Every structure is written in structure tokens, then in C-alpha cells.
Amino acid sequence: MTRVMVSCGEASGDLYAGALADEIHRIEPDADIFGFGGERLRSAGARLIGDYRGFSVTGLAEALRVLPRSWRMLRRLEAAAAAERPSVFVAIDFPDFNFRLASAMRRLGVPVVYYVSPQLWAWRPGRMATMKRLAARVLVIFPFEAPLYRDAGVPVEFVGHPLVDLARASTPRAAFLAELGLDPGAPTIALLPGSRRNELRAILPRLADAARLIAGRVPRAQFVVARAPNLDASLFDPVAAPVFAGGPPLAIVEGRADDVIASSDVLVTASGTATVQAALHERPMVIVYRLSPLTYRLGKPLVRVDTYGMVNLVAGRRIVTELIQDDFTPGAVADETVRLLTDEAKAREMRGALREVRETLGAPGASRRAAEAVLRVAREAGTSREG
């Protein structure tokens, strides 16, 4: 029986892990999948050795606070791997944690597949040598990544982006907005403040202030906030009653990001996976992000790109406005959002550019291709051991 150990450390990784597990089970129904993840991985039939909730943060100071728990989880996962001897280990993004776990897998003689590889080309490029040492195969989801790994001597496959299959709205716009008590005919702005606690604390209060400014300039403007799973309700206080009382119509929706995006005319999103989801729905957007001042100052010299949003990186040019750190103010967010709501030519131009991004993300079936690659590595390793 094939045993697949998986490790993912945040909501997007859990989504990809669940889709991967589904496809592995379609190919090998008896495969035993276990590891570190969340509800999506569990619902795909995997056994969770550990739950990722509370481990995913951005920033140096924030990472230090969860370090003791991270070390304990690493020890637990290493012990499980030593006891169960997986046929293959699949690391999904989350590099600071997964590189350490992958090193332990290598010591146990377990082949490592890195799926949804970290952005080594964007910052801390010295990690490429670590990837070359650890990974039997790297499965990348953006087309421009494959040559970079190949040139570094890392075995790589471009499988396409799993969101091409997964980014689907479950409810039409009119029905979805009516369900929330909102007006399907009114200008609708989606707010996606991120999936990590420290992101919410840094981003959502500014988005709440921006919403009030937008509403003052766009008649009937209304807002839908996407709430990632497993986040404390208190994090959404800036847009909840009574703090937001007297503000424009607003609804908070948990776990239905694609419906939120598809129902919007414009969205304001934290830099991250949601920008790709928005591109797949061809929704005009504004990208925002903010780190602690110390983390930003320490990290900026390590960054090798001049743009942060993944849609801009894939496009090879800045097709979406990015408001990062000090540029991220409520006034700037309001200005850009109102421009996209009122300037149809600008919105149409952005939708066209996003359509081009979508077309570069690969054909449907990325999770299936990834599953086939993972099982192929497992078989190759099994054959090698038998030989």
C-alpha cells in the first residue's frame, strides 16, 4: 500500500492538499494519506497528525512567537514518519517549516516532492541549493518557475495551477447577494483581508476606513468581506457591529471566497492566493499589504522583485495597482477602488490583462497531474529500494 505523508501550513495549502488527496485516492483508492493540514485535507480522507491552525503567520517577530509550537509539531511529525515509513513525502509551500521536515524525511530515506514551491526566485534565493539537496521532484504551478528550477539543476515539472479547477462560484451573484440581504443591482466591493491573524490585524482596520470613504463617493456602494476559515470572530471587529454601525451595507461571509469574488464588481485583496482567484474570475482588483515596520525593514533587502502581487508577477508587468506598506492608506484604497468602479475603460483593460494571466496558468487537471507525479516518485523510490 502506498503511504503518502503531506505537510501544509495555511488555508491555501490545505485547499491544494485536499484536492491532491482526492486525486491520489481516485488513482489508488487504498492509498494511506496522513500528515499536517486542515479540514480540507481531512475531508479528503487523510489522517491528521497535526492541525495547521495557529501556525501560519507573516513577519519575523510573529514567527518567533509560534516557534516553540512549531518545533513540537516537527518532532511529532518526524516521529510519525519514523513509525509509519511513508512511501513519499509531499511538502506544500510553508518553506521555513517544510524544509526542516523535508530534511528529516531525507534522513529516513523518504523521497521528497515539493508541490506549490516557495517563491525562491522572489526572495532568499540561497534556498535554491537547499531545494536541490532535498527534493526528488518539484511541482510548480506557475509556468515561469520551471526554467528557473531547471537551470539550477532541480528536477521540476510544471503541473498548472490547481485553482483553475477549484475557483468556481457555487451561487449566482443575484442569489448570493440576496441571501446576504444585499442589493444585487448595487455596486459591490469585495474585501479579502487575508487568512492569517496578523494580516487581519494590520489590514482590516484600514479596509474598514476605506469602505466608509468609498461609500461617501459611490452611491449605494455595498461590501462583502471574505472570512477565511478558523479565524477568531474578534479579528473582524473593525467591520462588525457596533464598530461599523452607521457604515455602508456590509456582510461577512466565511469559507466562500469564490462566491464573494464572483459577486463583486471590484475587490480589494491582500497580496496572496486571492489575487490568483480574482484573476480566474476576471475581477478588477486593488492589491494591498502591510507588515510590521521591523519585519518590512529587515526583509526588504532580501526581496529580488519590484512587485508583490502574483498576478503582476505572472503577467510580467504591473497590471494591478499595489498599495504596500506606507502606500497602503484608506484614502489610496478608496481612490483606486472608485477609479475601477467609475472608469469602465480602465476596468475593461484590467479584465483583459487578467484573462491573459488566466490563460498562462495551465489547463484544467493540475491536481490530477500532481497526484500522478507524486505516485510516480513513490513507485520509483520503491523500485530503487527493491533493487
mmCIF file of C-alpha atoms in Angstrom:
data_model
loop_
_atom_site.group_PDB
_atom_site.id
_atom_site.type_symbol
_atom_site.label_atom_id
_atom_site.label_comp_id
_atom_site.label_asym_id
_atom_site.label_seq_id
_atom_site.Cartn_x
_atom_site.Cartn_y
_atom_site.Cartn_z
ATOM 1 C CA MET A 1 0.000 0.000 0.000
ATOM 2 C CA THR A 2 1.242 3.475 -0.870
ATOM 3 C CA ARG A 3 1.631 5.774 2.120
ATOM 4 C CA VAL A 4 1.703 9.498 1.354
ATOM 5 C CA MET A 5 2.681 11.990 4.044
ATOM 6 C CA VAL A 6 1.602 15.575 3.398
ATOM 7 C CA SER A 7 2.511 18.834 5.146
ATOM 8 C CA CYS A 8 0.798 22.189 4.535
ATOM 9 C CA GLY A 9 0.654 25.118 6.917
ATOM 10 C CA GLU A 10 -2.068 27.540 5.816
ATOM 11 C CA ALA A 11 -5.512 27.775 4.272
ATOM 12 C CA SER A 12 -4.433 27.834 0.632
ATOM 13 C CA GLY A 13 -2.061 24.913 1.155
ATOM 14 C CA ASP A 14 -4.834 22.937 2.835
ATOM 15 C CA LEU A 15 -7.069 23.591 -0.179
ATOM 16 C CA TYR A 16 -4.405 22.266 -2.561
ATOM 17 C CA ALA A 17 -3.604 19.336 -0.262
ATOM 18 C CA GLY A 18 -7.245 18.289 -0.157
ATOM 19 C CA ALA A 19 -7.549 18.399 -3.938
ATOM 20 C CA LEU A 20 -4.303 16.424 -4.253
ATOM 21 C CA ALA A 21 -5.516 13.793 -1.774
ATOM 22 C CA ASP A 22 -8.793 13.450 -3.672
ATOM 23 C CA GLU A 23 -6.911 12.737 -6.885
ATOM 24 C CA ILE A 24 -4.493 10.294 -5.244
ATOM 25 C CA HIS A 25 -7.467 8.351 -3.905
ATOM 26 C CA ARG A 26 -9.074 8.318 -7.351
ATOM 27 C CA ILE A 27 -5.909 6.718 -8.747
ATOM 28 C CA GLU A 28 -5.189 4.487 -5.741
ATOM 29 C CA PRO A 29 -8.274 4.154 -3.553
ATOM 30 C CA ASP A 30 -6.347 2.259 -0.854
ATOM 31 C CA ALA A 31 -3.570 4.859 -0.528
ATOM 32 C CA ASP A 32 -2.955 5.914 3.083
ATOM 33 C CA ILE A 33 -2.602 9.699 3.302
ATOM 34 C CA PHE A 34 -1.657 11.385 6.561
ATOM 35 C CA GLY A 35 0.178 14.387 7.917
ATOM 36 C CA PHE A 36 -0.119 18.077 8.790
ATOM 37 C CA GLY A 37 -3.013 20.107 7.423
ATOM 38 C CA GLY A 38 -6.565 21.219 7.997
ATOM 39 C CA GLU A 39 -10.196 20.404 7.422
ATOM 40 C CA ARG A 40 -9.933 20.257 3.634
ATOM 41 C CA LEU A 41 -7.197 17.614 3.827
ATOM 42 C CA ARG A 42 -9.131 15.700 6.466
ATOM 43 C CA SER A 43 -12.324 15.757 4.390
ATOM 44 C CA ALA A 44 -10.369 14.169 1.516
ATOM 45 C CA GLY A 45 -9.781 11.108 3.672
ATOM 46 C CA ALA A 46 -6.402 11.923 5.221
ATOM 47 C CA ARG A 47 -5.449 11.287 8.843
ATOM 48 C CA LEU A 48 -4.252 14.468 10.530
ATOM 49 C CA ILE A 49 -1.240 14.071 12.777
ATOM 50 C CA GLY A 50 -1.368 17.825 13.366
ATOM 51 C CA ASP A 51 -3.649 20.745 12.537
ATOM 52 C CA TYR A 52 -2.092 23.841 10.947
ATOM 53 C CA ARG A 53 -4.360 26.347 12.692
ATOM 54 C CA GLY A 54 -2.365 28.944 14.614
ATOM 55 C CA PHE A 55 0.947 28.204 12.871
ATOM 56 C CA SER A 56 0.554 30.436 9.821
ATOM 57 C CA VAL A 57 1.922 33.961 10.337
ATOM 58 C CA THR A 58 3.901 36.542 8.394
ATOM 59 C CA GLY A 59 6.779 38.517 9.817
ATOM 60 C CA LEU A 60 9.849 37.784 11.895
ATOM 61 C CA ALA A 61 8.505 38.819 15.277
ATOM 62 C CA GLU A 62 5.297 36.890 14.671
ATOM 63 C CA ALA A 63 7.203 33.755 13.629
ATOM 64 C CA LEU A 64 9.259 33.831 16.818
ATOM 65 C CA ARG A 65 6.088 33.643 18.897
ATOM 66 C CA VAL A 66 4.962 30.379 17.289
ATOM 67 C CA LEU A 67 8.451 28.849 17.136
ATOM 68 C CA PRO A 68 8.124 26.619 20.257
ATOM 69 C CA ARG A 69 4.867 25.127 18.968
ATOM 70 C CA SER A 70 6.402 24.658 15.523
ATOM 71 C CA TRP A 71 9.292 22.669 16.979
ATOM 72 C CA ARG A 72 6.902 20.453 18.923
ATOM 73 C CA MET A 73 4.872 19.783 15.795
ATOM 74 C CA LEU A 74 8.012 18.978 13.822
ATOM 75 C CA ARG A 75 9.029 16.408 16.427
ATOM 76 C CA ARG A 76 5.552 14.851 16.342
ATOM 77 C CA LEU A 77 5.546 14.590 12.550
ATOM 78 C CA GLU A 78 9.075 13.191 12.473
ATOM 79 C CA ALA A 79 8.061 10.523 14.976
ATOM 80 C CA ALA A 80 5.008 9.620 12.885
ATOM 81 C CA ALA A 81 7.139 9.316 9.750
ATOM 82 C CA ALA A 82 9.688 7.129 11.550
ATOM 83 C CA ALA A 83 6.890 4.850 12.777
ATOM 84 C CA GLU A 84 4.866 4.666 9.541
ATOM 85 C CA ARG A 85 7.602 4.955 6.894
ATOM 86 C CA PRO A 86 5.738 6.819 4.133
ATOM 87 C CA SER A 87 6.413 5.926 0.511
ATOM 88 C CA VAL A 88 6.727 9.626 -0.330
ATOM 89 C CA PHE A 89 6.561 12.966 1.478
ATOM 90 C CA VAL A 90 4.748 15.926 -0.123
ATOM 91 C CA ALA A 91 5.610 19.399 1.160
ATOM 92 C CA ILE A 92 3.188 22.141 0.131
ATOM 93 C CA ASP A 93 4.635 25.663 0.336
ATOM 94 C CA PHE A 94 5.218 26.779 4.011
ATOM 95 C CA PRO A 95 9.019 26.624 3.470
ATOM 96 C CA ASP A 96 10.528 27.500 6.855
ATOM 97 C CA PHE A 97 8.655 24.593 8.430
ATOM 98 C CA ASN A 98 8.654 22.199 5.492
ATOM 99 C CA PHE A 99 12.356 22.486 4.705
ATOM 100 C CA ARG A 100 13.126 21.221 8.199
ATOM 101 C CA LEU A 101 10.593 18.439 7.923
ATOM 102 C CA ALA A 102 11.872 17.511 4.451
ATOM 103 C CA SER A 103 15.408 17.213 5.874
ATOM 104 C CA ALA A 104 14.100 14.717 8.422
ATOM 105 C CA MET A 105 12.366 12.777 5.630
ATOM 106 C CA ARG A 106 15.588 12.554 3.684
ATOM 107 C CA ARG A 107 17.390 11.174 6.738
ATOM 108 C CA LEU A 108 14.696 8.486 6.908
ATOM 109 C CA GLY A 109 15.181 7.677 3.232
ATOM 110 C CA VAL A 110 11.758 9.045 2.212
ATOM 111 C CA PRO A 111 11.682 10.785 -1.184
ATOM 112 C CA VAL A 112 10.503 14.402 -1.077
ATOM 113 C CA VAL A 113 8.133 16.022 -3.562
ATOM 114 C CA TYR A 114 7.754 19.787 -3.150
ATOM 115 C CA TYR A 115 4.382 20.903 -4.504
ATOM 116 C CA VAL A 116 3.479 24.593 -4.787
ATOM 117 C CA SER A 117 7.093 25.501 -4.318
ATOM 118 C CA PRO A 118 8.110 28.548 -2.270
ATOM 119 C CA GLN A 119 8.954 31.729 -4.130
ATOM 120 C CA LEU A 120 12.716 31.220 -4.089
ATOM 121 C CA TRP A 121 13.027 33.380 -7.185
ATOM 122 C CA ALA A 122 11.439 36.318 -5.351
ATOM 123 C CA TRP A 123 13.396 36.385 -2.109
ATOM 124 C CA ARG A 124 16.097 34.468 -0.230
ATOM 125 C CA PRO A 125 17.349 32.778 -3.425
ATOM 126 C CA GLY A 126 20.017 30.922 -1.444
ATOM 127 C CA ARG A 127 17.300 28.410 -0.550
ATOM 128 C CA MET A 128 17.509 27.005 -4.089
ATOM 129 C CA ALA A 129 20.561 24.992 -3.010
ATOM 130 C CA THR A 130 18.522 23.572 -0.141
ATOM 131 C CA MET A 131 15.727 22.631 -2.532
ATOM 132 C CA LYS A 132 18.195 20.909 -4.842
ATOM 133 C CA ARG A 133 19.542 18.878 -1.930
ATOM 134 C CA LEU A 134 16.148 17.883 -0.568
ATOM 135 C CA ALA A 135 13.682 17.412 -3.416
ATOM 136 C CA ALA A 136 13.368 14.388 -5.659
ATOM 137 C CA ARG A 137 10.852 16.423 -7.655
ATOM 138 C CA VAL A 138 9.476 19.969 -7.545
ATOM 139 C CA LEU A 139 5.964 20.518 -8.905
ATOM 140 C CA VAL A 140 5.455 24.161 -9.837
ATOM 141 C CA ILE A 141 2.153 25.886 -10.541
ATOM 142 C CA PHE A 142 3.359 28.940 -12.499
ATOM 143 C CA PRO A 143 4.908 28.497 -15.953
ATOM 144 C CA PHE A 144 7.814 30.892 -15.417
ATOM 145 C CA GLU A 145 9.050 28.855 -12.434
ATOM 146 C CA ALA A 146 10.018 25.697 -14.309
ATOM 147 C CA PRO A 147 13.005 27.150 -16.233
ATOM 148 C CA LEU A 148 14.369 28.732 -13.048
ATOM 149 C CA TYR A 149 14.443 25.397 -11.241
ATOM 150 C CA ARG A 150 15.671 23.542 -14.315
ATOM 151 C CA ASP A 151 18.562 25.960 -14.772
ATOM 152 C CA ALA A 152 19.516 25.372 -11.115
ATOM 153 C CA GLY A 153 19.634 21.611 -11.693
ATOM 154 C CA VAL A 154 16.451 20.850 -9.716
ATOM 155 C CA PRO A 155 14.119 18.126 -11.121
ATOM 156 C CA VAL A 156 10.943 20.055 -11.913
ATOM 157 C CA GLU A 157 7.525 19.675 -13.566
ATOM 158 C CA PHE A 158 5.003 22.383 -14.367
ATOM 159 C CA VAL A 159 1.624 20.871 -13.453
ATOM 160 C CA GLY A 160 -0.508 24.017 -13.737
ATOM 161 C CA HIS A 161 -2.414 25.913 -11.082
ATOM 162 C CA PRO A 162 -4.929 23.895 -9.017
ATOM 163 C CA LEU A 163 -7.196 26.926 -8.699
ATOM 164 C CA VAL A 164 -8.043 26.621 -12.396
ATOM 165 C CA ASP A 165 -10.267 23.738 -11.302
ATOM 166 C CA LEU A 166 -11.103 24.922 -7.798
ATOM 167 C CA ALA A 167 -12.014 28.591 -8.374
ATOM 168 C CA ARG A 168 -15.721 28.167 -9.002
ATOM 169 C CA ALA A 169 -18.626 30.146 -7.576
ATOM 170 C CA SER A 170 -21.348 27.930 -6.132
ATOM 171 C CA THR A 171 -24.131 30.532 -6.260
ATOM 172 C CA PRO A 172 -25.015 33.144 -8.928
ATOM 173 C CA ARG A 173 -24.380 36.761 -7.973
ATOM 174 C CA ALA A 174 -28.009 37.798 -7.610
ATOM 175 C CA ALA A 175 -28.911 34.851 -5.398
ATOM 176 C CA PHE A 176 -25.752 35.160 -3.321
ATOM 177 C CA LEU A 177 -26.171 38.872 -2.588
ATOM 178 C CA ALA A 178 -29.879 38.473 -1.890
ATOM 179 C CA GLU A 179 -29.013 35.673 0.545
ATOM 180 C CA LEU A 180 -26.818 38.178 2.407
ATOM 181 C CA GLY A 181 -29.546 40.821 2.469
ATOM 182 C CA LEU A 182 -27.697 42.965 -0.077
ATOM 183 C CA ASP A 183 -28.908 44.545 -3.315
ATOM 184 C CA PRO A 184 -27.860 42.511 -6.400
ATOM 185 C CA GLY A 185 -28.067 45.683 -8.503
ATOM 186 C CA ALA A 186 -25.830 47.864 -6.304
ATOM 187 C CA PRO A 187 -22.065 48.436 -6.770
ATOM 188 C CA THR A 188 -20.430 45.649 -4.778
ATOM 189 C CA ILE A 189 -16.889 45.702 -3.425
ATOM 190 C CA ALA A 190 -15.303 42.538 -2.043
ATOM 191 C CA LEU A 191 -12.757 42.866 0.762
ATOM 192 C CA LEU A 192 -10.295 39.994 1.203
ATOM 193 C CA PRO A 193 -8.019 40.849 4.144
ATOM 194 C CA GLY A 194 -6.005 37.615 4.225
ATOM 195 C CA SER A 195 -6.083 34.327 6.096
ATOM 196 C CA ARG A 196 -3.555 34.912 8.890
ATOM 197 C CA ARG A 197 -4.304 36.584 12.206
ATOM 198 C CA ASN A 198 -1.546 39.150 11.958
ATOM 199 C CA GLU A 199 -2.630 40.020 8.397
ATOM 200 C CA LEU A 200 -6.145 40.738 9.608
ATOM 201 C CA ARG A 201 -4.895 42.989 12.415
ATOM 202 C CA ALA A 202 -2.735 45.020 10.040
ATOM 203 C CA ILE A 203 -5.078 45.162 7.047
ATOM 204 C CA LEU A 204 -8.747 45.048 8.020
ATOM 205 C CA PRO A 205 -8.967 48.310 10.038
ATOM 206 C CA ARG A 206 -7.644 50.231 7.028
ATOM 207 C CA LEU A 207 -10.096 48.486 4.725
ATOM 208 C CA ALA A 208 -12.948 49.423 7.065
ATOM 209 C CA ASP A 209 -11.909 53.083 6.869
ATOM 210 C CA ALA A 210 -11.570 52.814 3.091
ATOM 211 C CA ALA A 211 -15.087 51.346 2.847
ATOM 212 C CA ARG A 212 -16.544 54.412 4.531
ATOM 213 C CA LEU A 213 -14.669 56.699 2.119
ATOM 214 C CA ILE A 214 -15.805 54.696 -0.912
ATOM 215 C CA ALA A 215 -19.408 54.752 0.257
ATOM 216 C CA GLY A 216 -19.218 58.539 0.516
ATOM 217 C CA ARG A 217 -18.253 58.768 -3.147
ATOM 218 C CA VAL A 218 -20.174 55.885 -4.785
ATOM 219 C CA PRO A 219 -23.943 55.883 -4.277
ATOM 220 C CA ARG A 220 -25.375 52.586 -2.984
ATOM 221 C CA ALA A 221 -21.941 51.019 -2.560
ATOM 222 C CA GLN A 222 -22.023 47.814 -0.524
ATOM 223 C CA PHE A 223 -19.337 45.461 0.738
ATOM 224 C CA VAL A 224 -18.771 41.734 1.232
ATOM 225 C CA VAL A 225 -15.884 40.591 3.445
ATOM 226 C CA ALA A 226 -14.375 37.147 2.884
ATOM 227 C CA ARG A 227 -13.581 35.445 6.178
ATOM 228 C CA ALA A 228 -11.081 32.607 5.902
ATOM 229 C CA PRO A 229 -11.914 29.504 7.955
ATOM 230 C CA ASN A 230 -10.618 29.044 11.505
ATOM 231 C CA LEU A 231 -10.186 32.732 12.336
ATOM 232 C CA ASP A 232 -11.405 34.294 15.576
ATOM 233 C CA ALA A 233 -14.531 36.393 15.186
ATOM 234 C CA SER A 234 -12.876 39.210 17.160
ATOM 235 C CA LEU A 235 -10.467 39.788 14.264
ATOM 236 C CA PHE A 236 -13.423 41.099 12.262
ATOM 237 C CA ASP A 237 -14.481 43.659 14.858
ATOM 238 C CA PRO A 238 -13.426 46.593 12.595
ATOM 239 C CA VAL A 239 -16.256 45.703 10.191
ATOM 240 C CA ALA A 240 -18.751 44.305 12.709
ATOM 241 C CA ALA A 241 -21.408 45.992 14.824
ATOM 242 C CA PRO A 242 -21.264 48.153 16.817
ATOM 243 C CA VAL A 243 -17.923 49.479 15.484
ATOM 244 C CA PHE A 244 -19.188 49.623 11.896
ATOM 245 C CA ALA A 245 -22.655 50.863 12.847
ATOM 246 C CA GLY A 246 -23.751 53.639 10.537
ATOM 247 C CA GLY A 247 -21.401 52.450 7.799
ATOM 248 C CA PRO A 248 -22.429 51.213 4.343
ATOM 249 C CA PRO A 249 -24.195 47.845 3.901
ATOM 250 C CA LEU A 250 -21.709 45.066 4.634
ATOM 251 C CA ALA A 251 -21.790 41.304 5.075
ATOM 252 C CA ILE A 252 -19.112 38.924 6.364
ATOM 253 C CA VAL A 253 -19.013 35.506 4.705
ATOM 254 C CA GLU A 254 -16.933 32.563 5.905
ATOM 255 C CA GLY A 255 -15.440 29.927 3.638
ATOM 256 C CA ARG A 256 -16.973 31.067 0.325
ATOM 257 C CA ALA A 257 -14.227 33.202 -1.169
ATOM 258 C CA ASP A 258 -15.099 32.312 -4.754
ATOM 259 C CA ASP A 259 -18.716 33.377 -4.262
ATOM 260 C CA VAL A 260 -17.522 36.624 -2.665
ATOM 261 C CA ILE A 261 -15.147 37.342 -5.551
ATOM 262 C CA ALA A 262 -17.571 36.353 -8.310
ATOM 263 C CA SER A 263 -20.337 38.535 -6.861
ATOM 264 C CA SER A 264 -18.179 41.675 -6.772
ATOM 265 C CA ASP A 265 -17.623 44.471 -9.252
ATOM 266 C CA VAL A 266 -14.213 45.284 -7.752
ATOM 267 C CA LEU A 267 -12.232 43.687 -4.955
ATOM 268 C CA VAL A 268 -9.561 44.876 -2.577
ATOM 269 C CA THR A 269 -7.369 41.974 -1.566
ATOM 270 C CA ALA A 270 -4.321 41.204 0.489
ATOM 271 C CA SER A 271 -1.428 40.037 -1.652
ATOM 272 C CA GLY A 272 -1.545 36.253 -1.881
ATOM 273 C CA THR A 273 -3.567 33.400 -3.327
ATOM 274 C CA ALA A 274 -6.714 35.527 -3.551
ATOM 275 C CA THR A 275 -5.134 37.597 -6.329
ATOM 276 C CA VAL A 276 -4.977 34.454 -8.487
ATOM 277 C CA GLN A 277 -8.581 33.587 -7.601
ATOM 278 C CA ALA A 278 -9.593 37.095 -8.661
ATOM 279 C CA ALA A 279 -7.726 36.710 -11.947
ATOM 280 C CA LEU A 280 -9.513 33.431 -12.636
ATOM 281 C CA HIS A 281 -12.825 35.231 -12.099
ATOM 282 C CA GLU A 282 -11.505 38.194 -14.154
ATOM 283 C CA ARG A 283 -12.430 40.675 -11.434
ATOM 284 C CA PRO A 284 -10.703 44.087 -11.329
ATOM 285 C CA MET A 285 -8.797 44.474 -8.089
ATOM 286 C CA VAL A 286 -6.530 46.524 -5.870
ATOM 287 C CA ILE A 287 -3.753 44.686 -4.016
ATOM 288 C CA VAL A 288 -2.761 45.776 -0.515
ATOM 289 C CA TYR A 289 -0.339 44.554 2.122
ATOM 290 C CA ARG A 290 1.297 45.670 5.326
ATOM 291 C CA LEU A 291 3.878 44.084 7.620
ATOM 292 C CA SER A 292 5.208 45.260 10.945
ATOM 293 C CA PRO A 293 7.730 48.088 10.342
ATOM 294 C CA LEU A 294 10.603 45.983 11.721
ATOM 295 C CA THR A 295 9.782 42.966 9.545
ATOM 296 C CA TYR A 296 9.448 45.155 6.468
ATOM 297 C CA ARG A 297 12.793 46.904 7.070
ATOM 298 C CA LEU A 298 14.625 43.643 7.692
ATOM 299 C CA GLY A 299 13.011 41.756 4.833
ATOM 300 C CA LYS A 300 13.083 44.343 2.048
ATOM 301 C CA PRO A 301 16.817 43.908 1.214
ATOM 302 C CA LEU A 302 16.181 40.185 0.651
ATOM 303 C CA VAL A 303 13.453 40.741 -1.944
ATOM 304 C CA ARG A 304 14.547 40.398 -5.581
ATOM 305 C CA VAL A 305 11.364 41.545 -7.330
ATOM 306 C CA ASP A 306 9.858 45.016 -7.664
ATOM 307 C CA THR A 307 6.244 43.853 -7.495
ATOM 308 C CA TYR A 308 4.454 41.696 -4.931
ATOM 309 C CA GLY A 309 1.092 40.623 -6.361
ATOM 310 C CA MET A 310 1.221 37.218 -8.013
ATOM 311 C CA VAL A 311 -0.937 38.367 -10.927
ATOM 312 C CA ASN A 312 1.623 41.065 -11.714
ATOM 313 C CA LEU A 313 4.485 38.581 -11.460
ATOM 314 C CA VAL A 314 2.746 36.164 -13.807
ATOM 315 C CA ALA A 315 1.857 38.964 -16.229
ATOM 316 C CA GLY A 316 5.427 40.227 -16.211
ATOM 317 C CA ARG A 317 4.205 43.778 -15.719
ATOM 318 C CA ARG A 318 2.131 45.757 -13.239
ATOM 319 C CA ILE A 319 -1.430 45.274 -14.436
ATOM 320 C CA VAL A 320 -2.933 45.767 -10.951
ATOM 321 C CA THR A 321 -2.172 48.627 -8.545
ATOM 322 C CA GLU A 322 -0.270 47.549 -5.432
ATOM 323 C CA LEU A 323 -0.503 49.569 -2.224
ATOM 324 C CA ILE A 324 2.226 48.171 0.013
ATOM 325 C CA GLN A 325 3.269 49.250 3.488
ATOM 326 C CA ASP A 326 3.176 53.081 3.788
ATOM 327 C CA ASP A 327 1.361 53.382 0.438
ATOM 328 C CA PHE A 328 -1.499 51.364 1.917
ATOM 329 C CA THR A 329 -3.783 54.064 3.289
ATOM 330 C CA PRO A 330 -7.585 54.229 3.355
ATOM 331 C CA GLY A 331 -7.516 57.214 1.023
ATOM 332 C CA ALA A 332 -5.336 55.470 -1.559
ATOM 333 C CA VAL A 333 -7.514 52.335 -1.438
ATOM 334 C CA ALA A 334 -10.626 54.462 -1.915
ATOM 335 C CA ASP A 335 -9.110 56.362 -4.851
ATOM 336 C CA GLU A 336 -8.123 53.177 -6.716
ATOM 337 C CA THR A 337 -11.383 51.386 -5.979
ATOM 338 C CA VAL A 338 -13.554 54.299 -7.076
ATOM 339 C CA ARG A 339 -11.497 54.612 -10.253
ATOM 340 C CA LEU A 340 -12.212 50.969 -11.146
ATOM 341 C CA LEU A 341 -15.899 51.367 -10.316
ATOM 342 C CA THR A 342 -16.374 54.516 -12.390
ATOM 343 C CA ASP A 343 -13.866 54.217 -15.249
ATOM 344 C CA GLU A 344 -15.225 51.395 -17.417
ATOM 345 C CA ALA A 345 -12.325 51.616 -19.879
ATOM 346 C CA LYS A 346 -9.790 51.053 -17.090
ATOM 347 C CA ALA A 347 -11.790 48.176 -15.641
ATOM 348 C CA ARG A 348 -12.178 46.588 -19.086
ATOM 349 C CA GLU A 349 -8.431 46.892 -19.739
ATOM 350 C CA MET A 350 -7.664 45.166 -16.426
ATOM 351 C CA ARG A 351 -10.140 42.370 -17.115
ATOM 352 C CA GLY A 352 -8.423 41.734 -20.434
ATOM 353 C CA ALA A 353 -5.000 41.566 -18.782
ATOM 354 C CA LEU A 354 -6.346 39.199 -16.124
ATOM 355 C CA ARG A 355 -7.770 36.981 -18.869
ATOM 356 C CA GLU A 356 -4.248 36.702 -20.274
ATOM 357 C CA VAL A 357 -2.955 35.722 -16.834
ATOM 358 C CA ARG A 358 -5.623 33.054 -16.592
ATOM 359 C CA GLU A 359 -4.574 31.591 -19.925
ATOM 360 C CA THR A 360 -0.967 31.140 -18.727
ATOM 361 C CA LEU A 361 -1.919 29.135 -15.626
ATOM 362 C CA GLY A 362 -2.257 25.835 -17.440
ATOM 363 C CA ALA A 363 -5.102 23.584 -18.491
ATOM 364 C CA PRO A 364 -7.571 22.088 -16.005
ATOM 365 C CA GLY A 365 -6.378 18.984 -14.167
ATOM 366 C CA ALA A 366 -3.404 20.348 -12.193
ATOM 367 C CA SER A 367 -4.244 18.346 -9.054
ATOM 368 C CA ARG A 368 -4.534 15.168 -11.124
ATOM 369 C CA ARG A 369 -1.160 15.781 -12.765
ATOM 370 C CA ALA A 370 0.380 16.493 -9.356
ATOM 371 C CA ALA A 371 -1.080 13.267 -7.935
ATOM 372 C CA GLU A 372 0.318 11.259 -10.824
ATOM 373 C CA ALA A 373 3.749 12.815 -10.288
ATOM 374 C CA VAL A 374 3.668 12.099 -6.528
ATOM 375 C CA LEU A 375 2.743 8.444 -7.084
ATOM 376 C CA ARG A 376 5.383 8.127 -9.789
ATOM 377 C CA VAL A 377 8.078 9.305 -7.372
ATOM 378 C CA ALA A 378 6.788 6.830 -4.773
ATOM 379 C CA ARG A 379 6.954 3.976 -7.279
ATOM 380 C CA GLU A 380 10.421 4.954 -8.470
ATOM 381 C CA ALA A 381 11.664 5.028 -4.878
ATOM 382 C CA GLY A 382 10.058 1.651 -4.174
ATOM 383 C CA THR A 383 11.656 0.122 -7.237
ATOM 384 C CA SER A 384 15.039 1.559 -6.229
ATOM 385 C CA ARG A 385 14.785 0.100 -2.722
ATOM 386 C CA GLU A 386 13.789 -3.311 -4.091
ATOM 387 C CA GLY A 387 16.708 -3.231 -6.478
#
